[in-house]
Structure formats: C-alpha cells, structure tokens
Short mmCIF file of C-alpha atoms in Angstrom, two decimals:
data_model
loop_
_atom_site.label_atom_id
_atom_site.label_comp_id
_atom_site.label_asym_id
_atom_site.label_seq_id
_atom_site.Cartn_x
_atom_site.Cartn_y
_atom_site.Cartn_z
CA UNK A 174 54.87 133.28 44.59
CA UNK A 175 54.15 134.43 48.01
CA UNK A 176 51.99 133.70 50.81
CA UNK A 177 51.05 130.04 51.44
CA UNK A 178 51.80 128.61 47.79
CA UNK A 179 55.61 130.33 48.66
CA UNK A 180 55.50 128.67 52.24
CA UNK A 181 54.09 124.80 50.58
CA UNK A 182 56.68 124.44 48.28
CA UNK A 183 59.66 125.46 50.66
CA UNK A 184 58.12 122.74 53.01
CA UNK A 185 58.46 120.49 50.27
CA UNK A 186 61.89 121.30 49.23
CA UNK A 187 62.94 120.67 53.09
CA UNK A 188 61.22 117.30 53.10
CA UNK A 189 63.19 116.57 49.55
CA UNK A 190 66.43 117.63 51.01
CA UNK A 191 65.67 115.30 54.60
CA UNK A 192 64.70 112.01 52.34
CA UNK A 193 68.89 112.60 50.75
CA UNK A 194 70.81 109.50 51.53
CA UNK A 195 73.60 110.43 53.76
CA UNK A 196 76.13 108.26 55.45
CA UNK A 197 75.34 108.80 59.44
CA UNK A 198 72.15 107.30 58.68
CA UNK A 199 73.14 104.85 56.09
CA UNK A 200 74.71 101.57 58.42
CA UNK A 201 77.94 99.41 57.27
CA UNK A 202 76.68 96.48 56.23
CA UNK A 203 73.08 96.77 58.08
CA UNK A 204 70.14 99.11 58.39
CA UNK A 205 70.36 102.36 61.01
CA UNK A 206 67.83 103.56 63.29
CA UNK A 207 65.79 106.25 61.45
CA UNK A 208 67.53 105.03 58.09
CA UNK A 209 66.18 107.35 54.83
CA UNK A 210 68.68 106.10 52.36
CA UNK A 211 70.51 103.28 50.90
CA UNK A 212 73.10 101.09 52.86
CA UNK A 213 76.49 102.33 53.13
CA UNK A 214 78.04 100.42 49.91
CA UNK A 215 81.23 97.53 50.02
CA UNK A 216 80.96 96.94 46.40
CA UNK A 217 81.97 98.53 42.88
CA UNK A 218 78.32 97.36 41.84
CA UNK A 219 76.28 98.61 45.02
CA UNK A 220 78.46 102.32 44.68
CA UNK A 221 77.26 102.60 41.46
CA UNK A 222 73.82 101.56 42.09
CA UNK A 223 73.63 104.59 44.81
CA UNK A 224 75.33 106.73 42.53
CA UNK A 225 72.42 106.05 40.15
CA UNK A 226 69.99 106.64 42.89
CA UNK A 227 71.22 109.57 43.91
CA UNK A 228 72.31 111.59 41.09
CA UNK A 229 69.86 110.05 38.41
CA UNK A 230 66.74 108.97 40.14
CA UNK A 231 66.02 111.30 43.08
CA UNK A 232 67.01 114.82 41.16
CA UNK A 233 64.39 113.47 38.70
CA UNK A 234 61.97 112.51 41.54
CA UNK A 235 62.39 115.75 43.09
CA UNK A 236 62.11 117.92 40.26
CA UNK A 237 58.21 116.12 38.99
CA UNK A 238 57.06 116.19 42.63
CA UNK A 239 57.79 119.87 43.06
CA UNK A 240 56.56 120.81 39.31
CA UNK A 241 53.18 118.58 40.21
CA UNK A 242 52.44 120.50 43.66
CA UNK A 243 53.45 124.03 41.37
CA UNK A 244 50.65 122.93 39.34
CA UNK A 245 48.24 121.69 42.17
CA UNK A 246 48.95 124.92 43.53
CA UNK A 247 48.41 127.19 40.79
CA UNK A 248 45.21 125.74 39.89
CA UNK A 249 43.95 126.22 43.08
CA UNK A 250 44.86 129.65 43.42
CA UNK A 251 43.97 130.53 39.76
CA UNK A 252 40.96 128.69 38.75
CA UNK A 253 39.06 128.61 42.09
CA UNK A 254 35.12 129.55 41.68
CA UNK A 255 35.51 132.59 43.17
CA UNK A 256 38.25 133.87 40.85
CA UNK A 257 37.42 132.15 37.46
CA UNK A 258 33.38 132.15 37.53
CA UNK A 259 33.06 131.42 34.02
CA UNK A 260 35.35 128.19 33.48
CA UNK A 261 37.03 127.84 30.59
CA UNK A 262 36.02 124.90 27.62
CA UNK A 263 39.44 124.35 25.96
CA UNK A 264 39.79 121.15 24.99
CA UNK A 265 42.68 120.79 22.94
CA UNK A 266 46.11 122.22 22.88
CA UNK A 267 48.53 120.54 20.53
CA UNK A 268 51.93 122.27 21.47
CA UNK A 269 50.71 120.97 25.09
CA UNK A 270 49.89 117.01 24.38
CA UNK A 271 53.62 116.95 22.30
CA UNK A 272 55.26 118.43 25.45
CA UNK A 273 53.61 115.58 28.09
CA UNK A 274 54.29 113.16 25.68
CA UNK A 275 58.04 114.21 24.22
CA UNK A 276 59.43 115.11 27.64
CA UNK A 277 58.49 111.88 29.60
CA UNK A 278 60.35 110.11 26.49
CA UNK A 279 63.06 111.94 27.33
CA UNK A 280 63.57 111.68 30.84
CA UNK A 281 63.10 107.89 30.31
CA UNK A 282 65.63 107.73 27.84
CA UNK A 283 68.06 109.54 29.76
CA UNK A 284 67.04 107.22 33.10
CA UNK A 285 67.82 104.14 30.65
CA UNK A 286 70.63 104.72 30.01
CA UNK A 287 73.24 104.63 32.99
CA UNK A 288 70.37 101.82 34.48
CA UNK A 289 71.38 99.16 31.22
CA UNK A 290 74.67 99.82 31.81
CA UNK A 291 74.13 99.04 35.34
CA UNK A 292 72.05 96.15 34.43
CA UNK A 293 75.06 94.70 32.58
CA UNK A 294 77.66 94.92 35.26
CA UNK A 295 75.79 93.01 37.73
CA UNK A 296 74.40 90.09 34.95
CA UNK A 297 77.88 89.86 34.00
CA UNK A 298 80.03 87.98 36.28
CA UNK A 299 83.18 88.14 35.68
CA UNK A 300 86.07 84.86 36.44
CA UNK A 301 84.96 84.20 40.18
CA UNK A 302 88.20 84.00 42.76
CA UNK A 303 85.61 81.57 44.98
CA UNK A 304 82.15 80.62 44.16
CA UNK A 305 80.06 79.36 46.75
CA UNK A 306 76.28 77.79 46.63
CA UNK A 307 73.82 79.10 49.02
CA UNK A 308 70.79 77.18 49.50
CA UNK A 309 67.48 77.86 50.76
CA UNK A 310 65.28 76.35 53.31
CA UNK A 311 61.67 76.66 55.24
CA UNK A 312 63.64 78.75 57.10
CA UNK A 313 67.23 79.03 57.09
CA UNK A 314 70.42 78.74 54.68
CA UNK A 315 72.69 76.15 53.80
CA UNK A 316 76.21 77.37 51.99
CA UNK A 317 78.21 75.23 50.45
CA UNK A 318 82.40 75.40 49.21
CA UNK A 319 83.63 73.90 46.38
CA UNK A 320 86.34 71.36 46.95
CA UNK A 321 89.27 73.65 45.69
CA UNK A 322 87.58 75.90 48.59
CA UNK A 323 87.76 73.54 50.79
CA UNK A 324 85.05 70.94 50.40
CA UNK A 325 82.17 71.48 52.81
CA UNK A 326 78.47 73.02 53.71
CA UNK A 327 77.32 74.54 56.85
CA UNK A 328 73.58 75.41 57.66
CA UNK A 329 73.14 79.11 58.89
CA UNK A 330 70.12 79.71 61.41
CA UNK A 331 69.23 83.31 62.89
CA UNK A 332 70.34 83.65 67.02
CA UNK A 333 67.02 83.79 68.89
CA UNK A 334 67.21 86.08 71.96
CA UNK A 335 68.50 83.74 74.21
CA UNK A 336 71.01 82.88 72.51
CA UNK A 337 72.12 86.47 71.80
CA UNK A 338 72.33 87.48 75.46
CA UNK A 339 74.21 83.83 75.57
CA UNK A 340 76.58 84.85 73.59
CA UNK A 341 77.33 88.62 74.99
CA UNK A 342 77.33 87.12 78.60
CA UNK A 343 79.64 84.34 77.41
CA UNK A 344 81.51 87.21 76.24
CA UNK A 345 81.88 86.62 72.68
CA UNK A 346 80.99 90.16 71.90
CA UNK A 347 79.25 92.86 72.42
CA UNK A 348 75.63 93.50 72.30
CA UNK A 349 75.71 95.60 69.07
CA UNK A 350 77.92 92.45 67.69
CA UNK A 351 74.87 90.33 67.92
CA UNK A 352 71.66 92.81 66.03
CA UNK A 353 68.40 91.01 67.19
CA UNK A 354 67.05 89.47 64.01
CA UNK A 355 70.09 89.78 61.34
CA UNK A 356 72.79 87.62 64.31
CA UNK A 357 73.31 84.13 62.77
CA UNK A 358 75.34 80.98 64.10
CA UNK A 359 77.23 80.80 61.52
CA UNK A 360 78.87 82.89 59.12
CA UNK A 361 80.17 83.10 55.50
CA UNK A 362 83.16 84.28 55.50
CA UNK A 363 85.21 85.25 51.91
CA UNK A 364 88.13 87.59 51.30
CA UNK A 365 88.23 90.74 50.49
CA UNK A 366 88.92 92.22 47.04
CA UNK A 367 88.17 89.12 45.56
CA UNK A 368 85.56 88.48 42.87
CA UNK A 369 83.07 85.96 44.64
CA UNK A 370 80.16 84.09 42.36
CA UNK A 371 77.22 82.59 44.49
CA UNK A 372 75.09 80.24 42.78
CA UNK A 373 71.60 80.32 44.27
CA UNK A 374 68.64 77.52 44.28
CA UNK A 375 66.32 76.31 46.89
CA UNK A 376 65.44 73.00 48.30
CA UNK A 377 61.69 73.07 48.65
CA UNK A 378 60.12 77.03 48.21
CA UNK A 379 60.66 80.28 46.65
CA UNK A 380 63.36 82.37 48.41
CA UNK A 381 65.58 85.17 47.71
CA UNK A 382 69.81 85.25 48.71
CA UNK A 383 69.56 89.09 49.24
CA UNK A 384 72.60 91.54 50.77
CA UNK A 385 71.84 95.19 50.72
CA UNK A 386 75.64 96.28 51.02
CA UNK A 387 76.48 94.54 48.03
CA UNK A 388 73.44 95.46 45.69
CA UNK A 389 73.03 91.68 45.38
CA UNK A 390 69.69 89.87 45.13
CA UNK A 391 68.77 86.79 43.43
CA UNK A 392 65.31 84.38 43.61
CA UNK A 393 65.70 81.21 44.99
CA UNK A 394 63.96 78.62 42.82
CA UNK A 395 63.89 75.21 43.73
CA UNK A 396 64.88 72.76 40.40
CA UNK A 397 66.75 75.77 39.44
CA UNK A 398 70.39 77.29 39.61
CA UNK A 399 70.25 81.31 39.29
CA UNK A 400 74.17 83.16 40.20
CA UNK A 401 74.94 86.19 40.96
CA UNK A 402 78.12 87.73 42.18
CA UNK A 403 80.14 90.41 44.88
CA UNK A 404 83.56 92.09 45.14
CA UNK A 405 83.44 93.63 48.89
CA UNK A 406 86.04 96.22 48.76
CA UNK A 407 85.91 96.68 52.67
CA UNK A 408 86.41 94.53 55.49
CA UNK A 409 83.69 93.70 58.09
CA UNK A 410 80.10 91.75 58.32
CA UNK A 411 77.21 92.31 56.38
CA UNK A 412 74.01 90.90 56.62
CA UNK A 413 71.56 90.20 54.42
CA UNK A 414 67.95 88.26 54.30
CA UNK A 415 65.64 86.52 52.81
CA UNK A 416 63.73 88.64 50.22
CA UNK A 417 61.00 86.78 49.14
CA UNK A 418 57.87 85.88 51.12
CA UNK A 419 58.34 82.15 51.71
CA UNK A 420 55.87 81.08 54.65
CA UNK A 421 55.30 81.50 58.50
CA UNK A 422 59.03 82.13 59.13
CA UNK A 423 59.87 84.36 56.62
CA UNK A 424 61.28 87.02 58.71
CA UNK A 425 63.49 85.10 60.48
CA UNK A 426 65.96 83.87 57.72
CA UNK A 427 68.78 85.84 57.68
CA UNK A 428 72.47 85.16 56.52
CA UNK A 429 75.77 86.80 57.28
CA UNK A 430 78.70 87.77 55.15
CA UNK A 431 81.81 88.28 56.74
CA UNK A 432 84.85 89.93 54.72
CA UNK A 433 88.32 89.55 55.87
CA UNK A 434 92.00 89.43 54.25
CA UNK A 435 93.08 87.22 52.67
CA UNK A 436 95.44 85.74 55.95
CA UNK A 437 92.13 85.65 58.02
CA UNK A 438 90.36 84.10 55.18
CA UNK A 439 93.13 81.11 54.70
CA UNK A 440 93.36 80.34 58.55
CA UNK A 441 89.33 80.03 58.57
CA UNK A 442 89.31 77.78 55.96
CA UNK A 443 91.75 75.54 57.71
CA UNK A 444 89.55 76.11 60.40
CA UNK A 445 86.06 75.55 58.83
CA UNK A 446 87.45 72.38 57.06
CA UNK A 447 88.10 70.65 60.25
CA UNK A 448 84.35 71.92 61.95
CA UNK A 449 82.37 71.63 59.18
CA UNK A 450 83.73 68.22 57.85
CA UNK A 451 80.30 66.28 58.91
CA UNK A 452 77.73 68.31 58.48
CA UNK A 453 76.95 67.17 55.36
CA UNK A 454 74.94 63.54 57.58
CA UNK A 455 72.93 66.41 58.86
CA UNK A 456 68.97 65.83 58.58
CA UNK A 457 67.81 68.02 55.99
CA UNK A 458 64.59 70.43 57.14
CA UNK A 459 61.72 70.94 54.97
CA UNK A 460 58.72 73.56 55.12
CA UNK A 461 56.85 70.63 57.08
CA UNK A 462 59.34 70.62 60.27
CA UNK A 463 59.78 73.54 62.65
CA UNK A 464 63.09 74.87 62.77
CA UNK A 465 65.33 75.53 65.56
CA UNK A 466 66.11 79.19 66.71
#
C-alpha cells in the first residue's frame, strides 16, 4: 500500500511498539513517571504474569488492531462512492462467517491456556514460611503476626505531607524514600525468598490488599477470610493500595511491603515485638470516625 493507508499503519505500528513494557519506565516496587507497562516484577508469579502480557496478550492485541485499521482502511479506499457507484448486495459468504467464527476460537483457546495455568499458580498456595493477616479499615490497614511470628498487630496509615517533609528534614531519608501518597508509618516487613501467605478480611467495608510488584490482589470482605500469597525474590520496598472503591478516603490507603534477609528480618522481629507489644488496646476506627493522616 502506498500513500496515506502506507503512512496510517506505520503510525500505528510506532504507537504499538511505544505502548511495549520496558524496564526504565517500569518502577521497582512502585509506578514511574510516564509509566506504559507493568511494574518491574519481585515474584515467580508477577514474572510470569508479564511474561503472559507480553508475549501472549499484546502480540495478539497488536496483530487485531492493525488487521482492523487494514480493513477500515481498505474499505475506505475501495468502496468509497466515488470508486464503487454501484454497491454491491452480497449478503452471505459461508467460507467468510466459518473464518470470524473458527479463528476467534482459536486465539481464545490458545490465550486460555498459559492464563489457567497461571490461574493455578497464584490460587495455589503452597506451605507458607510466615503468614500474616492484613486487615482493612475506613481507611487504613491493620497487619497482624502469628504468635510463632512473633505475636502482634500494628495499624499502617499513609504519611500526609507534613509528615513526609518531617521525616526527610528529620533526616530519616531522602525525599524519593518517602513517595507522596504510597509513604506509610509503618511497614511490613518479611524475608526474602520465603513463601509468605496473607490472609485478607475487613472490619467494616469492601476493600482490596493489592501489590502490583507481586501480582497479588485479593477483596477484602468483612465476615470473610480470602488468602492469597508472595515469594519476593528481591530485596527492597514495595507498595501497594487499596483496590477497591471503599468511601471518601479511598485513595489514601496504602500499605508497604518491605523485603529484607533473613538477618534483617530476625533483628526486626525482635524489634517489632518489643514496639508493637500494646497496640493491640488501640481504639479500633470505623467508616464513621475520621482518620488520622
């Protein structure tokens, strides 16, 4: 093709080739400025679930939205008034109906596969190293350890802006250490390489425990325990939100995930035993009391 049809689909092979995940724009553990594709991924489960993005679901994408616009474009240029005067009645064409029917079935059979298998590894939890609860609140998060994990619950609240500039002034870390809506008081922390199960509920509305990095998302119900699960295979913090629309403060209820060896992990715990031994007495905040940021 040549002229303007030639010059439409290049343009749309360009804009196909800019929307390709790639790692400068992808962030560690949160989202980049200008971000086009996924997160960079810390787990087995969220590596495969970009593999299937990429090499599965955007080819495919690609390929129908460029074969559509060929067809937009040819029937512009082919059956315009000018150049088809007498238009044309078919109505039927049989080899034509089995081909948009049998090649659909195909590519969803082909899409199906790799996506149940996918499906399985992330329903399937496999014997947790740590399992930790994380609850959710009108509008923050409560996590809770196990006792052979040490026995207690902290209550996780985002760092309003204040409190961020606090905290860099203080010295405690660097602007970019504190990103303005993910920066929380406190922090999960687990080990890395270890198989971690969260069991998830909520204590008075729909929410959603929700970590891009780790291809982890799972509803919050209240009067009901859902799990899910994470092996972070690098060290660092990732942050993750609320992903379900749960009133007024909805976009202010993040949580953070901090991964660390296994040495860092066990003198935390020591540590977390001794500040977090209390906090349990804590009032409890509902959707009917403002919270604190």
């Amino acid at each position: 093709m040549r002229g303007l049809p030639a010059r439409m689909l290049t343009g749309a092979g360009l804009l196909g080739l800019a929307g390709l995940p790639s790692a400068a724009w992808a962030g560690m553990g949160q989202p980049s400025p200008w971000q086009m594709g996924l997160q960079t991924p810390a787990t087995p489960i969220a590596e495969n679930t970009q593999w299937f993005h990429d090499a599965i679901l955007l080819p495919i994408i690609t390929v129908i939205s460029l074969f559509v616009l060929l067809l937009l474009v040819m029937v512009v240029a082919k059956f315009k008034a000018s150049k088809n005067p007498v238009p044309s009645k078919t109505t039927h064409h049989a080899g034509l109906e089995v081909a948009w029917t049998l090649i659909p079935v195909l590519i969803l059979v082909a899409i199906a596969v790799p996506s149940f298998r996918l499906l399985r590894d992330q329903v399937t939890i496999p014997k947790a190293d740590l399992t930790i609860k994380a609850t959710g609140y009108a509008w923050y998060w409560k996590f809770t350890y196990p006792k052979d994990a040490g026995g207690f619950e902290f209550e996780v609240r985002m760092l309003s802006d204040e409190e961020r500039a606090a905290a860099v002034k203080a010295g405690k870390g660097k602007e970019a250490d504190f990103p303005r809506l993910l920066a929380v008081d406190n922090e999960v922390v687990v080990p890395v390489n270890k198989t971690v199960a969260v069991q998830v509920t909520a204590g008075d509305v729909l929410h959603a425990f929700a970590v891009p990095s780790f291809a982890v998302k799972a509803d919050a119900v209240p009067g009901r325990l859902n799990q899910t699960w994470f092996r972070a295979t690098k060290e660092g913090i990732f942050y993750g939100q609320c992903s379900e629309l749960c009133g007024k403060d909805h976009a202010f209820m993040p949580l953070a995930i901090r991964v660390v060896s296994q040495e860092k992990y066990d003198a935390w715990l020591a540590d977390a035993k001794k500040k977090y031994a209390r906090i349990g007495d804590a009032p409890v905040q509902t959707a009917q009391t403002d919270p604190v940021r």
